[in-house]
Coordinates of C-alpha atoms and ligand atoms in Angstrom, one line a residue:
M1 CA -12.6 -3.1 -18.9
L2 CA -12.3 -6.4 -17.0
H3 CA -15.8 -7.6 -15.9
G4 CA -16.4 -6.5 -12.3
C5 CA -14.5 -3.2 -12.7
V6 CA -16.1 0.3 -13.1
P7 CA -14.7 2.3 -16.1
W8 CA -14.3 6.1 -16.1
P9 CA -17.1 7.8 -18.0
E10 CA -16.2 8.8 -21.6
D11 CA -16.3 12.6 -21.1
L12 CA -13.7 12.4 -18.3
A13 CA -11.6 9.8 -20.2
A14 CA -11.5 12.2 -23.1
E15 CA -10.4 15.0 -20.8
Y16 CA -7.6 12.8 -19.3
R17 CA -6.3 11.8 -22.7
A18 CA -6.5 15.4 -24.0
G19 CA -4.6 16.6 -20.9
G20 CA -1.8 14.1 -21.7
Y21 CA -2.3 12.2 -18.4
W22 CA -3.4 9.1 -20.3
T23 CA -0.9 8.2 -23.0
G24 CA -2.4 5.0 -24.3
Q25 CA 0.8 3.1 -23.4
P26 CA 1.0 -0.1 -21.4
L27 CA 2.7 0.1 -18.0
D28 CA 5.5 -2.2 -19.2
V29 CA 7.0 0.7 -21.3
L30 CA 8.8 1.8 -18.1
L31 CA 11.1 -1.1 -18.6
T32 CA 11.1 -1.6 -22.4
E33 CA 12.0 2.1 -22.9
G34 CA 14.7 2.0 -20.2
A35 CA 16.2 -1.1 -21.7
A36 CA 16.2 0.5 -25.2
A37 CA 17.6 3.9 -24.0
H38 CA 20.1 2.9 -21.4
G39 CA 20.3 -0.9 -21.3
D40 CA 23.7 -1.0 -19.6
R41 CA 22.7 1.2 -16.7
V42 CA 22.0 -0.5 -13.3
A43 CA 18.3 -0.9 -12.8
L44 CA 18.1 -3.1 -9.7
V45 CA 20.3 -4.0 -6.7
A46 CA 19.4 -6.7 -4.3
A47 CA 20.3 -6.5 -0.6
D48 CA 23.1 -9.0 -1.1
G49 CA 24.7 -6.8 -3.7
A50 CA 23.5 -8.7 -6.8
R51 CA 22.7 -6.3 -9.6
W52 CA 20.9 -6.2 -12.9
T53 CA 21.1 -3.7 -15.7
Y54 CA 18.0 -2.5 -17.5
A55 CA 18.8 -4.9 -20.3
E56 CA 19.2 -7.8 -17.9
L57 CA 16.1 -7.0 -16.0
D58 CA 14.2 -6.7 -19.3
A59 CA 15.5 -10.1 -20.5
W60 CA 14.7 -11.7 -17.2
A61 CA 11.1 -10.3 -17.3
S62 CA 10.7 -11.7 -20.8
R63 CA 11.8 -15.2 -19.8
L64 CA 9.5 -15.2 -16.8
A65 CA 6.6 -13.9 -19.0
A66 CA 7.2 -16.8 -21.4
G67 CA 7.3 -19.1 -18.5
L68 CA 4.0 -17.9 -17.1
V69 CA 2.4 -18.5 -20.5
S70 CA 3.9 -22.0 -20.9
A71 CA 2.6 -22.7 -17.3
G72 CA -0.9 -22.2 -18.7
L73 CA -1.6 -18.7 -17.3
R74 CA -3.9 -16.7 -19.6
P75 CA -4.5 -12.9 -20.1
G76 CA -7.0 -11.6 -17.6
E77 CA -6.5 -14.3 -15.1
R78 CA -5.5 -13.2 -11.5
V79 CA -2.6 -14.4 -9.5
V80 CA -2.1 -13.5 -5.8
V81 CA 1.5 -12.4 -5.3
Q82 CA 3.0 -12.3 -1.8
L83 CA 6.7 -11.6 -1.9
P84 CA 9.1 -9.7 0.3
N85 CA 11.5 -7.1 -1.3
V86 CA 13.4 -9.6 -3.4
P87 CA 14.6 -9.0 -7.0
E88 CA 12.1 -11.6 -8.3
F89 CA 9.3 -9.3 -7.2
V90 CA 10.4 -6.7 -9.7
A91 CA 11.1 -9.0 -12.6
L92 CA 7.9 -10.9 -12.0
F93 CA 5.9 -7.7 -11.8
F94 CA 6.9 -6.9 -15.4
A95 CA 6.5 -10.5 -16.5
F96 CA 2.8 -10.4 -15.4
L97 CA 2.3 -7.1 -17.3
R98 CA 3.7 -8.7 -20.4
A99 CA 1.7 -11.9 -20.2
G100 CA -1.4 -9.9 -19.4
V101 CA -1.9 -11.8 -16.2
L102 CA -3.1 -9.6 -13.3
P103 CA -1.1 -9.7 -10.1
V104 CA -3.0 -9.1 -6.9
L105 CA -0.4 -7.6 -4.6
A106 CA -0.6 -8.9 -1.0
L107 CA 1.7 -7.9 1.8
P108 CA 4.2 -10.3 3.3
A109 CA 2.6 -9.8 6.7
H110 CA -0.7 -11.3 5.5
R111 CA -1.8 -14.7 6.7
E112 CA -4.5 -17.2 6.0
S113 CA -7.3 -14.9 7.1
E114 CA -6.3 -12.3 4.6
I115 CA -5.0 -14.5 1.7
V116 CA -7.8 -17.0 1.5
P117 CA -10.5 -14.3 1.0
L118 CA -8.3 -12.5 -1.5
C119 CA -7.9 -15.7 -3.5
E120 CA -11.6 -16.3 -3.4
L121 CA -12.6 -12.8 -4.3
S122 CA -10.1 -12.6 -7.2
E123 CA -10.7 -16.3 -8.2
A124 CA -6.9 -16.5 -8.3
V125 CA -5.6 -19.3 -10.5
A126 CA -2.1 -19.2 -8.9
Y127 CA -0.3 -18.0 -5.8
V128 CA 3.3 -16.8 -5.6
V129 CA 5.2 -16.9 -2.4
A130 CA 8.8 -16.9 -1.0
D131 CA 9.8 -20.1 0.7
S132 CA 10.2 -18.3 4.1
D133 CA 10.9 -15.0 5.7
D134 CA 13.8 -13.8 7.9
A135 CA 11.9 -14.8 11.0
G136 CA 11.6 -18.4 9.7
Y137 CA 7.9 -18.2 8.7
D138 CA 7.2 -20.8 6.0
Y139 CA 4.9 -19.5 3.3
R140 CA 4.7 -22.9 1.7
E141 CA 2.7 -24.0 4.8
L142 CA 0.4 -21.1 4.1
A143 CA 0.2 -22.1 0.4
R144 CA -1.0 -25.6 1.5
T145 CA -3.8 -24.1 3.5
V146 CA -4.7 -21.7 0.7
Q147 CA -4.7 -24.4 -2.0
K148 CA -7.0 -26.6 0.2
A149 CA -9.4 -23.8 0.9
V150 CA -9.6 -22.2 -2.6
P151 CA -9.9 -24.7 -5.5
S152 CA -9.4 -22.1 -8.2
V153 CA -5.7 -21.9 -7.1
R154 CA -4.3 -24.4 -9.5
Q155 CA -0.6 -23.7 -9.0
V156 CA 1.8 -22.3 -6.4
F157 CA 5.1 -20.8 -7.5
V158 CA 7.8 -20.4 -4.9
V159 CA 10.8 -18.1 -4.9
G160 CA 13.5 -20.2 -3.2
E161 CA 13.0 -23.9 -2.2
P162 CA 9.7 -25.0 -3.8
A163 CA 9.1 -28.2 -1.8
E164 CA 6.2 -29.9 -3.5
F165 CA 5.4 -26.7 -5.5
Q166 CA 7.0 -25.2 -8.6
S167 CA 9.9 -22.8 -9.0
L168 CA 9.2 -19.6 -10.9
P169 CA 8.6 -20.7 -14.5
S170 CA 11.1 -19.6 -17.1
A171 CA 11.2 -20.1 -20.9
A172 CA 12.7 -18.7 -24.1
P173 CA 11.0 -15.3 -24.7
V174 CA 8.0 -15.4 -27.0
S175 CA 6.2 -12.5 -28.6
L176 CA 3.1 -11.6 -26.7
A177 CA 0.1 -9.5 -27.6
A178 CA 0.3 -6.0 -26.1
P179 CA -2.4 -5.4 -23.4
D180 CA -5.1 -2.7 -23.8
P181 CA -3.7 0.3 -21.9
S182 CA -7.2 1.3 -20.7
D183 CA -7.7 -2.1 -19.0
V184 CA -6.6 -3.4 -15.6
A185 CA -2.9 -4.1 -15.2
L186 CA -2.8 -5.0 -11.5
F187 CA -4.8 -5.0 -8.3
L188 CA -3.8 -3.2 -5.1
L189 CA -5.3 -4.0 -1.7
S190 CA -7.3 -1.4 0.0
G191 CA -6.6 -0.6 3.7
G192 CA -10.2 -1.4 4.1
T193 CA -13.0 -0.5 6.6
T194 CA -15.2 -3.6 6.3
G195 CA -15.1 -7.2 7.2
T196 CA -13.9 -8.3 3.7
P197 CA -11.0 -7.3 1.6
K198 CA -11.4 -4.8 -1.2
L199 CA -9.4 -4.9 -4.4
I200 CA -8.4 -1.8 -6.3
P201 CA -8.1 -2.3 -10.1
R202 CA -5.3 -0.1 -11.5
T203 CA -5.2 0.3 -15.3
H204 CA -2.0 0.4 -17.3
Q205 CA -2.3 4.1 -18.2
D206 CA -3.5 5.3 -14.9
Y207 CA -0.7 3.6 -13.0
L208 CA 1.8 4.7 -15.6
Y209 CA 0.8 8.3 -15.0
N210 CA 0.9 7.6 -11.3
A211 CA 4.5 6.5 -11.4
R212 CA 5.8 9.0 -14.0
A213 CA 4.1 12.1 -12.5
S214 CA 5.2 11.1 -9.0
A215 CA 8.8 10.7 -10.2
S216 CA 8.6 14.1 -11.7
V217 CA 7.3 16.0 -8.6
S218 CA 9.8 14.1 -6.5
G219 CA 12.7 15.2 -8.7
F220 CA 13.7 11.7 -9.7
S221 CA 16.3 11.4 -12.5
A222 CA 18.9 9.0 -13.9
D223 CA 21.0 9.8 -10.8
T224 CA 18.3 8.7 -8.4
R225 CA 19.1 5.7 -6.3
Y226 CA 15.9 4.7 -4.5
L227 CA 15.8 2.5 -1.5
V228 CA 12.7 0.3 -1.2
A229 CA 12.3 0.2 2.5
L230 CA 8.6 -0.4 2.8
P231 CA 7.0 -3.5 1.3
A232 CA 7.3 -3.3 -2.5
A233 CA 3.7 -4.3 -2.9
H234 CA 2.5 -1.1 -1.2
N235 CA 1.5 1.7 -3.5
F236 CA 3.9 4.1 -1.8
A237 CA 7.0 2.0 -2.4
L238 CA 5.7 0.7 -5.7
A239 CA 4.7 3.7 -7.7
S240 CA 4.4 6.9 -5.6
P241 CA 7.0 7.3 -7.1
G242 CA 8.6 4.2 -5.6
L243 CA 10.5 1.6 -7.6
L244 CA 8.4 2.1 -10.7
G245 CA 9.1 5.9 -10.5
A246 CA 12.8 5.3 -10.1
L247 CA 12.8 3.0 -13.2
A248 CA 10.7 5.6 -15.1
A249 CA 13.4 8.2 -14.5
G250 CA 16.2 5.8 -15.5
G251 CA 17.5 5.5 -11.9
T252 CA 18.5 2.6 -9.7
V253 CA 16.3 0.6 -7.4
V254 CA 17.9 -0.8 -4.2
L255 CA 15.9 -3.4 -2.2
A256 CA 16.0 -3.4 1.6
P257 CA 14.6 -6.6 3.2
D258 CA 13.3 -4.6 6.1
P259 CA 13.2 -0.9 7.1
S260 CA 15.3 -1.2 10.3
A261 CA 18.0 1.5 10.7
D262 CA 20.6 -1.3 10.7
T263 CA 19.6 -2.7 7.3
A264 CA 18.7 0.6 5.7
F265 CA 21.7 2.6 6.8
E266 CA 24.1 0.0 5.6
L267 CA 22.5 -0.1 2.2
I268 CA 22.3 3.7 2.0
E269 CA 26.1 3.9 2.6
R270 CA 27.0 1.0 0.3
E271 CA 24.8 2.0 -2.6
R272 CA 24.9 5.8 -2.1
V273 CA 21.1 5.9 -1.9
T274 CA 19.6 9.3 -2.7
V275 CA 16.0 8.9 -1.7
S276 CA 13.7 6.6 0.3
A277 CA 10.1 6.5 1.5
V278 CA 9.0 5.5 5.0
V279 CA 6.1 5.6 7.4
P280 CA 6.3 8.0 10.4
P281 CA 7.5 5.4 13.0
V282 CA 10.3 4.4 10.7
A283 CA 11.3 8.0 10.1
L284 CA 11.4 8.5 13.9
L285 CA 13.5 5.4 14.3
W286 CA 16.0 6.5 11.6
M287 CA 16.2 10.0 13.2
D288 CA 17.1 8.5 16.5
A289 CA 19.5 6.0 15.1
A290 CA 21.4 8.5 13.0
E291 CA 22.6 10.1 16.3
F292 CA 24.6 7.1 17.4
M293 CA 25.2 5.0 14.2
D294 CA 28.4 5.6 12.1
E295 CA 27.2 4.9 8.6
D296 CA 27.7 7.6 6.1
L297 CA 24.3 8.9 5.1
S298 CA 25.6 11.9 3.1
S299 CA 24.2 10.6 -0.2
L300 CA 20.6 10.8 1.1
Q301 CA 19.0 13.9 -0.4
L302 CA 15.3 13.3 0.2
L303 CA 13.2 11.3 2.7
Q304 CA 9.5 10.9 1.8
V305 CA 7.2 10.3 4.7
G306 CA 3.6 9.2 4.4
G307 CA 1.1 6.5 5.1
A308 CA 0.1 8.2 8.4
K309 CA 0.2 11.7 9.7
F310 CA 3.8 12.9 10.3
N311 CA 3.6 15.5 13.0
A312 CA 5.2 18.9 12.6
E313 CA 7.6 18.5 15.5
P314 CA 9.5 15.5 14.2
A315 CA 9.0 16.8 10.6
S316 CA 11.0 19.9 11.6
R317 CA 13.9 17.8 12.8
V318 CA 14.5 15.7 9.6
R319 CA 17.1 18.0 8.0
A320 CA 19.1 18.4 11.2
T321 CA 19.1 14.6 12.1
L322 CA 19.4 12.9 8.7
G323 CA 20.9 15.8 6.6
C324 CA 18.2 15.5 3.9
D325 CA 15.1 17.3 2.7
L326 CA 11.6 16.1 3.8
Q327 CA 8.7 15.4 1.4
Q328 CA 5.4 14.6 2.9
V329 CA 3.2 12.2 0.9
F330 CA -0.5 11.7 1.6
G331 CA -1.6 9.0 -0.6
M332 CA -4.0 6.0 -0.9
A333 CA -3.9 2.8 -2.9
E334 CA -7.3 4.0 -4.3
G335 CA -5.5 6.7 -6.2
L336 CA -5.1 10.4 -5.2
L337 CA -1.6 11.3 -4.2
N338 CA -0.6 14.6 -2.5
F339 CA 3.0 15.7 -2.2
T340 CA 4.7 18.7 -0.7
R341 CA 6.8 20.1 -3.5
L342 CA 10.6 20.3 -3.4
D343 CA 10.5 24.1 -3.8
D344 CA 7.7 24.6 -1.1
P345 CA 8.7 26.8 1.8
D346 CA 9.8 24.8 4.9
E347 CA 6.6 25.8 6.7
L348 CA 4.5 23.9 4.2
K349 CA 6.9 20.9 4.0
I350 CA 6.7 20.6 7.8
T351 CA 3.0 21.4 8.6
T352 CA 1.1 20.0 5.6
Q353 CA 0.6 16.7 3.8
G354 CA 1.1 18.2 0.4
R355 CA -1.2 19.0 -2.5
P356 CA -2.6 16.9 -5.3
L357 CA -0.3 15.5 -7.9
C358 CA -2.3 16.2 -11.0
P359 CA -4.0 19.3 -12.3
A360 CA -7.0 17.1 -13.1
D361 CA -7.3 15.8 -9.6
E362 CA -10.7 17.0 -8.2
V363 CA -10.8 17.5 -4.4
L364 CA -14.0 18.3 -2.5
V365 CA -14.2 18.8 1.3
V366 CA -17.7 18.1 2.6
D367 CA -19.6 18.1 5.9
E368 CA -21.7 15.3 7.3
E369 CA -24.6 16.1 4.9
G370 CA -22.3 15.9 2.0
D371 CA -22.3 19.7 1.4
P372 CA -19.1 21.5 0.6
V373 CA -17.6 23.2 3.7
A374 CA -16.5 26.9 3.6
P375 CA -12.9 27.3 2.3
G376 CA -10.4 26.4 5.0
E377 CA -12.9 24.5 7.1
S378 CA -12.3 20.8 7.7
G379 CA -14.5 18.0 6.4
E380 CA -14.3 14.7 4.6
L381 CA -12.1 14.5 1.5
L382 CA -13.9 13.3 -1.7
T383 CA -11.8 12.9 -4.8
R384 CA -12.0 12.0 -8.5
G385 CA -9.3 12.0 -11.1
P386 CA -7.2 10.3 -13.8
Y387 CA -5.6 7.8 -11.5
T388 CA -8.3 7.4 -8.8
L389 CA -10.5 4.3 -9.0
R390 CA -14.2 4.5 -9.9
G391 CA -15.1 1.3 -8.1
Y392 CA -13.6 -1.6 -6.2
Y393 CA -13.5 -4.9 -8.0
R394 CA -16.7 -7.0 -7.7
A395 CA -18.1 -4.9 -4.9
E396 CA -21.3 -3.3 -6.3
Q397 CA -23.0 -2.8 -2.9
H398 CA -19.9 -1.4 -1.2
N399 CA -19.3 0.9 -4.2
A400 CA -22.7 2.4 -3.8
R401 CA -21.5 3.7 -0.4
S402 CA -17.9 4.4 -1.2
F403 CA -18.6 6.7 -4.1
T404 CA -20.9 9.6 -4.7
P405 CA -23.4 9.4 -7.6
D406 CA -21.0 11.4 -9.7
G407 CA -18.1 9.1 -9.0
F408 CA -16.1 10.9 -6.3
Y409 CA -14.3 8.4 -4.0
R410 CA -15.2 9.0 -0.3
S411 CA -11.7 8.8 1.3
G412 CA -12.9 8.7 4.9
D413 CA -10.1 11.2 5.7
V414 CA -10.8 14.5 7.4
V415 CA -8.8 17.3 5.8
R416 CA -8.6 21.1 5.6
V417 CA -7.4 22.9 2.5
L418 CA -5.0 25.9 2.7
P419 CA -5.2 28.8 0.3
S420 CA -2.1 27.3 -1.4
G421 CA -4.0 24.1 -2.1
H422 CA -2.0 22.1 0.4
L423 CA -4.0 19.6 2.5
V424 CA -3.7 19.2 6.3
V425 CA -4.9 15.7 7.4
E426 CA -6.9 16.2 10.7
G427 CA -8.4 12.8 11.3
R428 CA -10.8 10.4 9.7
V429 CA -14.4 9.3 9.6
K430 CA -13.7 5.8 8.4
D431 CA -13.8 2.8 10.8
Q432 CA -10.2 2.0 10.5
I433 CA -7.1 2.1 12.7
N434 CA -3.9 3.5 11.2
R435 CA -1.2 1.9 13.2
G436 CA 2.0 3.6 12.0
G437 CA 0.8 3.4 8.4
E438 CA -0.6 -0.1 8.6
K439 CA -4.3 -0.1 8.2
I440 CA -6.6 -2.2 10.3
P441 CA -10.3 -2.4 9.3
A442 CA -12.1 -2.3 12.6
E443 CA -15.0 -4.5 11.5
E444 CA -12.7 -7.2 10.3
L445 CA -11.0 -7.5 13.6
E446 CA -14.3 -7.3 15.5
N447 CA -15.6 -10.2 13.5
H448 CA -12.6 -12.3 14.5
L449 CA -13.0 -11.3 18.2
L450 CA -16.7 -12.2 18.1
A451 CA -15.7 -15.7 17.2
H452 CA -14.1 -16.1 20.6
P453 CA -16.3 -18.2 22.9
A454 CA -16.0 -15.7 25.8
V455 CA -16.6 -12.6 23.7
H456 CA -20.2 -11.4 23.7
D457 CA -19.5 -8.1 21.9
A458 CA -16.4 -6.3 20.5
A459 CA -15.5 -2.8 19.4
V460 CA -12.1 -1.9 18.2
V461 CA -10.7 1.7 18.4
G462 CA -7.4 3.5 18.0
M463 CA -5.6 4.9 21.1
P464 CA -3.1 7.7 20.7
D465 CA 0.6 6.7 20.7
E466 CA 3.7 8.9 20.4
V467 CA 5.5 6.6 18.0
M468 CA 2.9 4.7 16.1
G469 CA 0.4 7.6 15.9
E470 CA -2.1 5.1 17.2
R471 CA -2.3 1.6 18.6
T472 CA -5.2 -0.8 18.7
C473 CA -7.5 -1.2 21.6
A474 CA -10.1 -4.0 21.7
F475 CA -13.0 -3.3 23.9
L476 CA -14.9 -6.4 24.9
V477 CA -18.1 -7.3 26.6
V478 CA -17.6 -10.9 27.8
R479 CA -19.5 -13.9 29.0
G480 CA -17.9 -15.6 32.0
E481 CA -14.2 -15.1 32.5
A482 CA -12.5 -12.4 30.5
P483 CA -9.7 -13.5 28.2
T484 CA -6.3 -11.7 28.7
L485 CA -4.5 -9.8 26.0
R486 CA -2.2 -12.8 25.5
E487 CA -5.1 -15.2 25.1
V488 CA -6.8 -12.8 22.7
T489 CA -3.8 -12.4 20.5
A490 CA -3.0 -16.2 20.6
F491 CA -6.6 -16.8 19.5
L492 CA -6.4 -14.3 16.6
R493 CA -3.0 -15.8 15.5
S494 CA -4.6 -19.2 15.4
R495 CA -7.2 -17.8 13.1
G496 CA -4.5 -16.6 10.7
V497 CA -4.8 -12.9 11.3
A498 CA -1.8 -10.8 10.3
A499 CA 0.4 -9.7 13.2
Y500 CA 0.0 -6.0 12.6
K501 CA -3.7 -6.3 13.2
L502 CA -3.4 -7.8 16.6
P503 CA -4.7 -5.5 19.4
D504 CA -2.2 -3.8 21.7
R505 CA -4.6 -3.7 24.5
V506 CA -7.8 -5.3 25.7
E507 CA -10.4 -3.5 27.9
V508 CA -13.4 -5.3 29.3
L509 CA -16.6 -3.4 29.9
D510 CA -20.0 -4.4 31.3
S511 CA -21.6 -2.7 28.3
F512 CA -20.7 -0.3 25.5
P513 CA -21.7 3.4 25.5
L514 CA -24.3 4.0 22.8
T515 CA -25.0 7.0 20.5
K516 CA -28.4 8.7 20.4
V517 CA -29.5 6.3 17.7
G518 CA -28.4 3.3 19.7
K519 CA -25.2 2.3 17.9
V520 CA -22.0 1.6 19.8
S521 CA -20.3 4.9 20.3
K522 CA -16.7 4.4 19.1
A523 CA -16.1 8.1 19.7
A524 CA -16.9 7.6 23.4
L525 CA -14.7 4.5 23.6
A526 CA -11.8 6.3 21.9
R527 CA -12.2 9.2 24.3
R528 CA -12.2 6.8 27.2
I529 CA -9.0 5.0 26.2
A530 CA -7.2 8.2 25.3
G531 CA -7.9 9.4 28.8
Ligands
OOB1 C1 -1.0 4.9 1.7 O1 -1.9 4.2 1.1 P1 -2.9 3.2 1.9 O2 -3.9 2.7 0.9 O3 -2.2 2.2 2.7 O4 -3.7 4.1 3.0 C2 -4.4 5.3 2.6 C3 -4.8 6.0 3.8 C4 -5.3 7.4 3.6 O5 -6.7 7.4 3.2 C5 -5.1 8.1 4.9 O6 -6.1 7.6 5.8 C6 -3.8 7.5 5.4 O7 -3.7 6.2 4.7 N1 -2.6 8.3 5.0 C7 -2.2 9.4 5.7 C8 -1.1 9.9 5.0 N2 -0.8 9.1 4.0 C9 -1.8 8.1 4.0 N3 -2.8 10.1 6.7 C10 -2.1 11.2 7.1 N4 -1.0 11.7 6.6 C11 -0.4 11.1 5.5 N5 0.7 11.6 4.9 O8 -0.8 5.1 2.9 C12 -0.1 5.7 0.7 C13 -0.1 5.4 -0.6 C14 0.7 6.1 -1.5 C15 1.6 7.0 -1.0 C16 1.7 7.3 0.4 C17 0.8 6.6 1.2

């Protein structure tokens, strides 16, 4: 396995192969098999209506792969990819797999303060961006900053107007060596809890299982028309089952540039979309909008909701408002996926976050001492399995804390397991804010706040919010005059922090409440702001 990654131990690897979860195939078979079996079926539809058959997408990916090779990219090298939901994302994803080059999938919302450390950590040799987004943000400007800051980034490829950079490279297809299916295929970003980004290596065969098995429990078939409403670079929209799952099933992928009801409903009507995946605030938005918008949503059969807790009350209204079934998905880029099953009773679909995807997924619920709780009690979820990482990339010290000695990933989520095996997510022990599915590592934001000249100390906590689940509150102890929320957010923007990480509220205190051992009590701060 790539240096800096932690492989599965041989006994478990043998078990995963014997169980048929690992097939020894490269991830790219999703497309090559589809092109061979039903090349003339539509694989991909862009927002503007442009479409590609499986054969056309396959040929496009091969030309791009040859282009990457002729641009000097070598197997095992890393490239940070930051693209919105454009067709190039899909073609390029397969091109990277074929060329053996490892994409590091950043979110379009990321800015300098996220992209620079990512490029450094991965020693990226290239960076792929779009020219600009709908709001007019120019990613080439960001690319200039990144290239100056990170010398390993030799090349920048731009989808759209390249300015001084290069367009996506394309060349006549060449034959390329097949990658080792047990090695890394791509890197996903962790939601994170610390001050620095964490990269999640996903291997060919683990991610192939992830996509195929997810597609199967979600009932995906050749008739599936999947709307990519969340960023395609996120595990939920990419492979849980996401666009890769839709392709695995021989279905059609429809790309939405944004998840607004205006955009999504128009595409659902136009393309007769059957399924989509959203975070809870988007589900709420769609449910409200369906009441007054005229688009025909009758093709929609299933709405998958995950990324943050979807409460029972709105969950119980999905069928009445949107006319489709609900599937709750509790997943993580690190691996473990839980789904409510399509044939579960309504009670479980509405009140639980599903049960593990794979029979070989091991789930432990432990107390603060790390001892298993009594059945049905709540505690921290630890997990191990055929598609759950064994270690973050190049993060030895962090790994020692994030994994138990026998390789269980400490999810930081507090859950309770029902007799049926379904999980109910009750909270978390990790120092992270989940703002409507977008993850904010508290320590990272606190470090930025501490750089402000008027900030003496900073502690970031979540505050309950009806729509977002939680919003972000920054508690500050200041020297001199306290900065306003506007000043704080302007300061963070100037440091290149992604917009979703900006605090919603600033509270100034004389000092922070402390725990018995003298640490800042975030629990006390959270109680205070909730009140
Ligand atoms: C998904 O992945 P990430 O990596 O952005 O975030 C993972 C974390 C989980 O550890 C948990 O804290 C939270 O997001 N989460 C949920 C949840 N789904 C995720 N919390 C409560 N209820 C849920 N349904 O968010 C993700 C990846 C693949 C599929 C779906 C979601």
